PDB file of C-alpha atoms in Angstrom:
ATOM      1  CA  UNK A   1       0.000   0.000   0.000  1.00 30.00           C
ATOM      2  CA  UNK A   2       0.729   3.494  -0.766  1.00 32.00           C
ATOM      3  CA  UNK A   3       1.441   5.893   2.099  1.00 31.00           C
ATOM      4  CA  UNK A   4       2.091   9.773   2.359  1.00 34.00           C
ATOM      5  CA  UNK A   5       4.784  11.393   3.566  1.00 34.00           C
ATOM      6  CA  UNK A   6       5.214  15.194   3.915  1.00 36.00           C
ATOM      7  CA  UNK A   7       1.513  14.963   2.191  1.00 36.00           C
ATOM      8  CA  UNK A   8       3.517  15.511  -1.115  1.00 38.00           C
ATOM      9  CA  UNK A   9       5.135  12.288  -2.042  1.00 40.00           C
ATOM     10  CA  UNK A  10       3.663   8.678  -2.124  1.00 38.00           C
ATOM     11  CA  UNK A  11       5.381   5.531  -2.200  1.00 36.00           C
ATOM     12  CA  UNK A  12       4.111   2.730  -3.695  1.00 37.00           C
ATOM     13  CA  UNK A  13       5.299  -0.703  -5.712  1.00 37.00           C
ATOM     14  CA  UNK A  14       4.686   1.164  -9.030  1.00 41.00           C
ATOM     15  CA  UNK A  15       7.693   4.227  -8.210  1.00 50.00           C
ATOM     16  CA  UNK A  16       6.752   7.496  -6.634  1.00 59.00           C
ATOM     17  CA  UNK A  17       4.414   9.691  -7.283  1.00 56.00           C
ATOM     18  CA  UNK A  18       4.239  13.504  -5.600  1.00 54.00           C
ATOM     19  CA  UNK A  19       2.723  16.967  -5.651  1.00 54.00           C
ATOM     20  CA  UNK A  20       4.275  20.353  -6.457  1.00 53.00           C
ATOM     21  CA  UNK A  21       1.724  23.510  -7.010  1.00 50.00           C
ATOM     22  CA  UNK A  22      -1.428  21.247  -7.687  1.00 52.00           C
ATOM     23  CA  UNK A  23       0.663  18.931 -10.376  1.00 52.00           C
ATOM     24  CA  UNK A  24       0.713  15.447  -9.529  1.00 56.00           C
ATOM     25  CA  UNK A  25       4.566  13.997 -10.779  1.00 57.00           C
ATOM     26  CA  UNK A  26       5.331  10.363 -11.187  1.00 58.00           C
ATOM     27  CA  UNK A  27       9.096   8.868 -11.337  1.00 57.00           C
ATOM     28  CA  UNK A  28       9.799   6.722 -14.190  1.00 52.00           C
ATOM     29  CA  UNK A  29      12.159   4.699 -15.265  1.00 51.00           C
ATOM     30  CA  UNK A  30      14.151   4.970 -18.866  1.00 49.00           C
ATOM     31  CA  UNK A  31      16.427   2.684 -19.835  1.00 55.00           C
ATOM     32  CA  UNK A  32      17.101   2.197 -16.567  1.00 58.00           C
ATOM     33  CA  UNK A  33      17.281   6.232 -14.708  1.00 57.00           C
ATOM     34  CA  UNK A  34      14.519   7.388 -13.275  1.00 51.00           C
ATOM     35  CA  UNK A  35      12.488  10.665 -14.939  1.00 48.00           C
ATOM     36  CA  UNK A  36      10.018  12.684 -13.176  1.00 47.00           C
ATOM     37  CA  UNK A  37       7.006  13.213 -15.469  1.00 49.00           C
ATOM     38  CA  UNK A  38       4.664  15.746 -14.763  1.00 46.00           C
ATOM     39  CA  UNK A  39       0.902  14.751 -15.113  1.00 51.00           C
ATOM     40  CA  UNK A  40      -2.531  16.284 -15.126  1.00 49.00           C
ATOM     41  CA  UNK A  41      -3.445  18.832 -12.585  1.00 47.00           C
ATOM     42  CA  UNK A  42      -4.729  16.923  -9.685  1.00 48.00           C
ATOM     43  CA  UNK A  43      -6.433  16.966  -6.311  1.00 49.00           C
ATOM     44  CA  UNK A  44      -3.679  17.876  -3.365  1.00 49.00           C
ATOM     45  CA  UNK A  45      -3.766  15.288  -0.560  1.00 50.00           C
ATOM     46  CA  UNK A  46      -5.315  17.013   2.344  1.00 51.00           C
ATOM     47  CA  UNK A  47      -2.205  16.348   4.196  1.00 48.00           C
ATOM     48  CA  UNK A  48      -0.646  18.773   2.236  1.00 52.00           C
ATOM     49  CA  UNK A  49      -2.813  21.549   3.216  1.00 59.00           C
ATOM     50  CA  UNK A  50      -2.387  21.128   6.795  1.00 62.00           C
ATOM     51  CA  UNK A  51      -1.239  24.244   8.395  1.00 70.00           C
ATOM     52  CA  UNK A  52      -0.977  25.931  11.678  1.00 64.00           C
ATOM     53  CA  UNK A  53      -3.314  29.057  12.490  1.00 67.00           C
ATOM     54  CA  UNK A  54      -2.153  31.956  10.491  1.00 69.00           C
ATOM     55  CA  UNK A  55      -0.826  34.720  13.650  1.00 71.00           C
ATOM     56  CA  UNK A  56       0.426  38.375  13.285  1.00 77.00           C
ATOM     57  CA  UNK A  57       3.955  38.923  14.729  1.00 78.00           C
ATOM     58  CA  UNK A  58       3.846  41.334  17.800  1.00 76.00           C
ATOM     59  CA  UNK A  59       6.240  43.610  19.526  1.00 82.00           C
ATOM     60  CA  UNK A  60       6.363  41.725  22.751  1.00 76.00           C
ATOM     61  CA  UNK A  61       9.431  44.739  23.657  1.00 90.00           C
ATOM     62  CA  UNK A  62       9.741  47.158  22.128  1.00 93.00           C
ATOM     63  CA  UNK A  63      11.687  47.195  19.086  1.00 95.00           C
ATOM     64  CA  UNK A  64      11.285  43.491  18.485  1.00 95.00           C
ATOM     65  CA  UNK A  65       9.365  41.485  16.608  1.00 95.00           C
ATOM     66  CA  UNK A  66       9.188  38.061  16.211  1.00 94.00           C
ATOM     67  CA  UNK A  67       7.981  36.255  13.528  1.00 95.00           C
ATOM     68  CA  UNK A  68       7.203  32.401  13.483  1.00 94.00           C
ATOM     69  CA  UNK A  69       7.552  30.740  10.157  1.00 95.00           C
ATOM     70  CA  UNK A  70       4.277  28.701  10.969  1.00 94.00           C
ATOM     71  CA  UNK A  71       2.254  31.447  11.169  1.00 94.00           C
ATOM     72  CA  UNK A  72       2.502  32.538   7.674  1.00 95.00           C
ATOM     73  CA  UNK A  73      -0.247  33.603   5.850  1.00 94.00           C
ATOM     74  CA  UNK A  74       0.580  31.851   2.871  1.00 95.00           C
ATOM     75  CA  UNK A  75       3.244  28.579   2.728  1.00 95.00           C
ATOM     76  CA  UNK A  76       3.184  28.666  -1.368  1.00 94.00           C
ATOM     77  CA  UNK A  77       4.800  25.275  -1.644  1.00 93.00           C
ATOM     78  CA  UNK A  78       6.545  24.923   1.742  1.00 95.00           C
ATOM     79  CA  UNK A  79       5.386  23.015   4.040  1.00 92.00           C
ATOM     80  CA  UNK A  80       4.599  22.258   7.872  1.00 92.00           C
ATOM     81  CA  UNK A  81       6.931  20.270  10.035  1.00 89.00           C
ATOM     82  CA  UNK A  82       5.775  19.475  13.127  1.00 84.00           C
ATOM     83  CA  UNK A  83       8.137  16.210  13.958  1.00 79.00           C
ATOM     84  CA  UNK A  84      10.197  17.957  16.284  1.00 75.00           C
ATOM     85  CA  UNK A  85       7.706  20.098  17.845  1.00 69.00           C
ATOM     86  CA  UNK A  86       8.414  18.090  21.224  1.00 62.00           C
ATOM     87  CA  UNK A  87      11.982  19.006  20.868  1.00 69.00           C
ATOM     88  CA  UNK A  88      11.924  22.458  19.521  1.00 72.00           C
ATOM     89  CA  UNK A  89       8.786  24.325  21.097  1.00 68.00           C
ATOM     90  CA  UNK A  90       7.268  25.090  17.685  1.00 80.00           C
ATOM     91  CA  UNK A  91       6.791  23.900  14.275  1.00 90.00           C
ATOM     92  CA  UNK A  92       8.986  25.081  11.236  1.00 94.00           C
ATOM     93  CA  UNK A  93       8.706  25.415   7.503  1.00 95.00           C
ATOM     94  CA  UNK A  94      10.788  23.097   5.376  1.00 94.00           C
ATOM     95  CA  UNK A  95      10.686  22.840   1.342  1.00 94.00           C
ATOM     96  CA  UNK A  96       9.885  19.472  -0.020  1.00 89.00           C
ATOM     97  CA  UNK A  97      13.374  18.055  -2.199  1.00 83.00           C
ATOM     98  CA  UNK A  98      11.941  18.336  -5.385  1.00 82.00           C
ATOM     99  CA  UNK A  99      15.217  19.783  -6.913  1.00 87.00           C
ATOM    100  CA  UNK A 100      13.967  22.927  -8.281  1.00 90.00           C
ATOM    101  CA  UNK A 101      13.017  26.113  -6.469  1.00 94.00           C
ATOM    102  CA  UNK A 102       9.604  25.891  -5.220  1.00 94.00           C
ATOM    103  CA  UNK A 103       6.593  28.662  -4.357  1.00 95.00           C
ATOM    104  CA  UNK A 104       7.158  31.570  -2.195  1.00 97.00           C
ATOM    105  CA  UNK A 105       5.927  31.652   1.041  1.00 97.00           C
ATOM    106  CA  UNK A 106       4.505  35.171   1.853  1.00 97.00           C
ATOM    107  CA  UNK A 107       3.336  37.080   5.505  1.00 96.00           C
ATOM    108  CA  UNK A 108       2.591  40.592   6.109  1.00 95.00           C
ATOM    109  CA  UNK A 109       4.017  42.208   9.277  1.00 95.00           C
ATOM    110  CA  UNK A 110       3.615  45.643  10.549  1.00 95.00           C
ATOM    111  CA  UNK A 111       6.651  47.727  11.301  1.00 96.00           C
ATOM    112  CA  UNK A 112       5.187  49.861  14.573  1.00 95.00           C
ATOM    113  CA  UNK A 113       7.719  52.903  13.088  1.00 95.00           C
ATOM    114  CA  UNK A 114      10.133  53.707  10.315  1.00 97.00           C
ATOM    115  CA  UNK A 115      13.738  53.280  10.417  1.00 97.00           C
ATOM    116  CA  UNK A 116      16.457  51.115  10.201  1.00 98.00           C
ATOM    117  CA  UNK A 117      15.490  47.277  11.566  1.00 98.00           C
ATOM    118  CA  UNK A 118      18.728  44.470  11.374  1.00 98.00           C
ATOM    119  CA  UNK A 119      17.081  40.957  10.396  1.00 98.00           C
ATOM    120  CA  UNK A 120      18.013  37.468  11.944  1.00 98.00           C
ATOM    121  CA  UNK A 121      16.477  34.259  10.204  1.00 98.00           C
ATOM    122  CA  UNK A 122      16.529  31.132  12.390  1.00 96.00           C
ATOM    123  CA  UNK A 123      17.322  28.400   9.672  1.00 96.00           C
ATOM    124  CA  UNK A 124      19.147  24.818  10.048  1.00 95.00           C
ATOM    125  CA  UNK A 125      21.917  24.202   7.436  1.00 96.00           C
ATOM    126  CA  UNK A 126      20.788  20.530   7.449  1.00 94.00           C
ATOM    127  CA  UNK A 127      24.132  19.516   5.712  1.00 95.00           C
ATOM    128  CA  UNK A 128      26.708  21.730   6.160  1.00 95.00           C
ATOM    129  CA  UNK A 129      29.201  19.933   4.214  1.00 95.00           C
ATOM    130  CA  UNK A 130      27.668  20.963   1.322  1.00 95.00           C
ATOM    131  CA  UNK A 131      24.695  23.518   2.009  1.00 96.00           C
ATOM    132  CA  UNK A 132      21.866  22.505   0.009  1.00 95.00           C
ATOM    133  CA  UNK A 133      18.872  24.320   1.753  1.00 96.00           C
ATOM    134  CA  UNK A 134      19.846  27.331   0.335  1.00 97.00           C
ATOM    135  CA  UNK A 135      17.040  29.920   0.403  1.00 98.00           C
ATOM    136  CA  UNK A 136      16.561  34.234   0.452  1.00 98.00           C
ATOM    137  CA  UNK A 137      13.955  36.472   2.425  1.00 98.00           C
ATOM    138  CA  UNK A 138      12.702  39.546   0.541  1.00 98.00           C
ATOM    139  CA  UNK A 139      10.867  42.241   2.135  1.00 98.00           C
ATOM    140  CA  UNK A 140       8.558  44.517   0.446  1.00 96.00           C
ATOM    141  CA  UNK A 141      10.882  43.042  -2.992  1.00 96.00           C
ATOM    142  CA  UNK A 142      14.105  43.598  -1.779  1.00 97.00           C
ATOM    143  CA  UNK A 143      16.118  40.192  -1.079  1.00 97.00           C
ATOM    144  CA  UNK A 144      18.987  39.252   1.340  1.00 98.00           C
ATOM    145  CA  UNK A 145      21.816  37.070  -0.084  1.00 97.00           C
ATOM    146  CA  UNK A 146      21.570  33.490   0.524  1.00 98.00           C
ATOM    147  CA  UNK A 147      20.764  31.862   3.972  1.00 98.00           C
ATOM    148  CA  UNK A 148      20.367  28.331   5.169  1.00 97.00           C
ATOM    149  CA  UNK A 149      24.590  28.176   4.338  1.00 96.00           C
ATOM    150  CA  UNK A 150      25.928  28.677   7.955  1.00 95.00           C
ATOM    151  CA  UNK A 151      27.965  25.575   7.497  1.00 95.00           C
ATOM    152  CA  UNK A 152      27.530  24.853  11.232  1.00 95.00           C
ATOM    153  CA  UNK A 153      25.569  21.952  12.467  1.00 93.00           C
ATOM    154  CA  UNK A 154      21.829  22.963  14.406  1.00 92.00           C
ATOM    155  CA  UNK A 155      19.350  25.934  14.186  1.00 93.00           C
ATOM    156  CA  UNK A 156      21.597  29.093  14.088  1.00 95.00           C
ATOM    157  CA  UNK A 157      20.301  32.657  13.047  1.00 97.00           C
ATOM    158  CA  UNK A 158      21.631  33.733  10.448  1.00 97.00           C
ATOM    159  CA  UNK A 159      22.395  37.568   9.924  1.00 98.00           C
ATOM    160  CA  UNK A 160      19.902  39.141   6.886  1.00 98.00           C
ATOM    161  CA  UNK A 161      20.972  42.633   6.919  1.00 98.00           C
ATOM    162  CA  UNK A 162      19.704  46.006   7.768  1.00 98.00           C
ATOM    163  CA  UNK A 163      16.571  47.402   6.083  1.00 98.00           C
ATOM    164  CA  UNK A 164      15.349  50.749   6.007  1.00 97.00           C
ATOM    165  CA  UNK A 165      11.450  50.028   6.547  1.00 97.00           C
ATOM    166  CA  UNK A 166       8.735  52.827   6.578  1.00 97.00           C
ATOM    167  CA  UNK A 167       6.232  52.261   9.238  1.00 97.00           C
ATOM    168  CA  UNK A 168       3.036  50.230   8.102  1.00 96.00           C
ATOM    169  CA  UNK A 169       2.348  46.751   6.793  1.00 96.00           C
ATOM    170  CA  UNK A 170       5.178  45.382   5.153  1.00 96.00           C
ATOM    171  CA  UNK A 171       5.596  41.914   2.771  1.00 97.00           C
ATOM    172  CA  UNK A 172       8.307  39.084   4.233  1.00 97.00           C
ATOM    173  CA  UNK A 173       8.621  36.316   1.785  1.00 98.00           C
ATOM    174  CA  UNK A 174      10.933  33.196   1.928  1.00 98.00           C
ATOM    175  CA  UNK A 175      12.127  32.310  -1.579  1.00 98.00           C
ATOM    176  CA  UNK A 176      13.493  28.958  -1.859  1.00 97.00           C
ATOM    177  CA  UNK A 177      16.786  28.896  -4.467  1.00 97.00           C
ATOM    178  CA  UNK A 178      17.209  25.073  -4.317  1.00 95.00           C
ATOM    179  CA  UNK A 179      14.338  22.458  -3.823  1.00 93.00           C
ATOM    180  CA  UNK A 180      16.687  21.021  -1.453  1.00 93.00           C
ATOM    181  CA  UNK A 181      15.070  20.830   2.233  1.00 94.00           C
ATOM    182  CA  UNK A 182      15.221  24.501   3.430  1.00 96.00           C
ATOM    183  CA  UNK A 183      14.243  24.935   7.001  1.00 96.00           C
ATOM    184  CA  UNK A 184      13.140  28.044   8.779  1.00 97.00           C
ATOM    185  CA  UNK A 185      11.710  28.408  12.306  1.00 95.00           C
ATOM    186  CA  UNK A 186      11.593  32.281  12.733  1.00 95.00           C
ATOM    187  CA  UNK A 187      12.363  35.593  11.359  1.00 96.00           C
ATOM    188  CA  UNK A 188      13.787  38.831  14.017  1.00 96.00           C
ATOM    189  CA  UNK A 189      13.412  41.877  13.344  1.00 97.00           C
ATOM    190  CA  UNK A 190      14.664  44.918  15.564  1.00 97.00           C
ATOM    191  CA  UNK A 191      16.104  48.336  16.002  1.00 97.00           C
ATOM    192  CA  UNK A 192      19.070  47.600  18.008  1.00 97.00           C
ATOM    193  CA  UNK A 193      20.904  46.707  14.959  1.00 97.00           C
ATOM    194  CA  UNK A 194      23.940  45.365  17.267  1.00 97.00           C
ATOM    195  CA  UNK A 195      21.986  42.663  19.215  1.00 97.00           C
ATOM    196  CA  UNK A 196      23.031  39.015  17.685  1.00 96.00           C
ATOM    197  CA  UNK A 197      20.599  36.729  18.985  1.00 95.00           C
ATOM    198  CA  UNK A 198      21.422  33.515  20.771  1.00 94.00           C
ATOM    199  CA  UNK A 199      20.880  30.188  18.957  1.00 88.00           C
ATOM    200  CA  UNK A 200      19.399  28.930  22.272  1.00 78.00           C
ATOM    201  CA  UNK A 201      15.763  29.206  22.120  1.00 61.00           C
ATOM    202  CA  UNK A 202      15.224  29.446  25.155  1.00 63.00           C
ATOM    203  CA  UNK A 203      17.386  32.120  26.209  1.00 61.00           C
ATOM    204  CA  UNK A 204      15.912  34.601  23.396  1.00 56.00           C
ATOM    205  CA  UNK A 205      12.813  34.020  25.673  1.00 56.00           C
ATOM    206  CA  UNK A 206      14.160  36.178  28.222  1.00 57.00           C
ATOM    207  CA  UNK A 207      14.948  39.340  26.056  1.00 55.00           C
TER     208      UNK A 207
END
């Protein structure tokens, strides 16, 4: 019997068969390599749609806010992990390894006043031999080079820059540049553009 995984890949004694933006994909085999052949638009598994409670971020002191990568509006094509939820405290977003860059995932956030906010992305560089999650975060169009390439082992934030952002509701989107298993847990943003947050979750609790 088949079974899902993810809710966008099935196994079954026939190959594999997943979904990618409402396409259902089967992996054949030719002379002897496998080929991914797209097929007819098709119904989503329901799994796939699972998602947690879309949240706004709020400045819980001021100058900070903290955005969970669960809590997106919109996933695109990433999807919810929850596996580690036990572990972690929260779920994450991961991109399904389809080998190809996959659909943004897009939030709004309000910046409570203009200025100059430094961004830290809490990502896992799930291979750091080699880096394949790689991944960007644009605001309002404007994107960071590429994160999920600490080459350190765990969740780390990773340093996005310093934005000039008017006051107002403002677009976030994670742009995957890989198909390769991106992760991201959270996105900081704040005004003291010197504080480095600590990878320790629990510590950044206490700011």
């Amino acid at each position: 019997e088949a079974f899902e995984w993810f809710g966008f890949m099935t196994y079954s004694g026939l190959g594999k068969t997943w979904y990618l933006d409402d396409f259902r994909y089967e992996e054949l085999t030719v002379s002897g390599d496998p080929v991914a052949v797209a097929r007819e638009p098709s119904a989503v598994p329901e799994l796939r749609k699972f998602r947690a409670p879309a949240r706004n971020a709020k400045e819980h002191k001021r100058g900070f806010l903290l955005v969970e990568a669960e809590n997106f509006a919109d996933y695109g094509s990433w999807q919810l992990d929850t596996q580690f939820t036990h572990r972690m405290g929260s779920a994450y977003l991961i991109v399904p390894g389809v080998f190809r860059p996959v659909k943004n995932a897009r939030t709004t956030v309000d910046i409570p006043e203009s200025g100059s906010w430094r961004v830290w992305v809490r990502d896992k560089d799930w291979l750091p031999e080699f880096s394949p999650g790689k991944f960007a975060l644009e605001i309002e169009g404007v994107r960071t080079k590429a994160l999920g390439v600490s080459g350190k082992e765990g969740w780390r934030w990773e340093d996005a820059g310093v934005f000039r952002l008017d006051a107002g509701p403002r677009e976030l989107a994670l742009v995957d540049l890989s198909g390769a298993f991106a992760r991201v847990d959270a996105i900081l943003l704040t005004r003291d553009v010197d504080y480095v947050p600590p990878d320790d979750s629990r510590a950044l609790t206490a700011v």
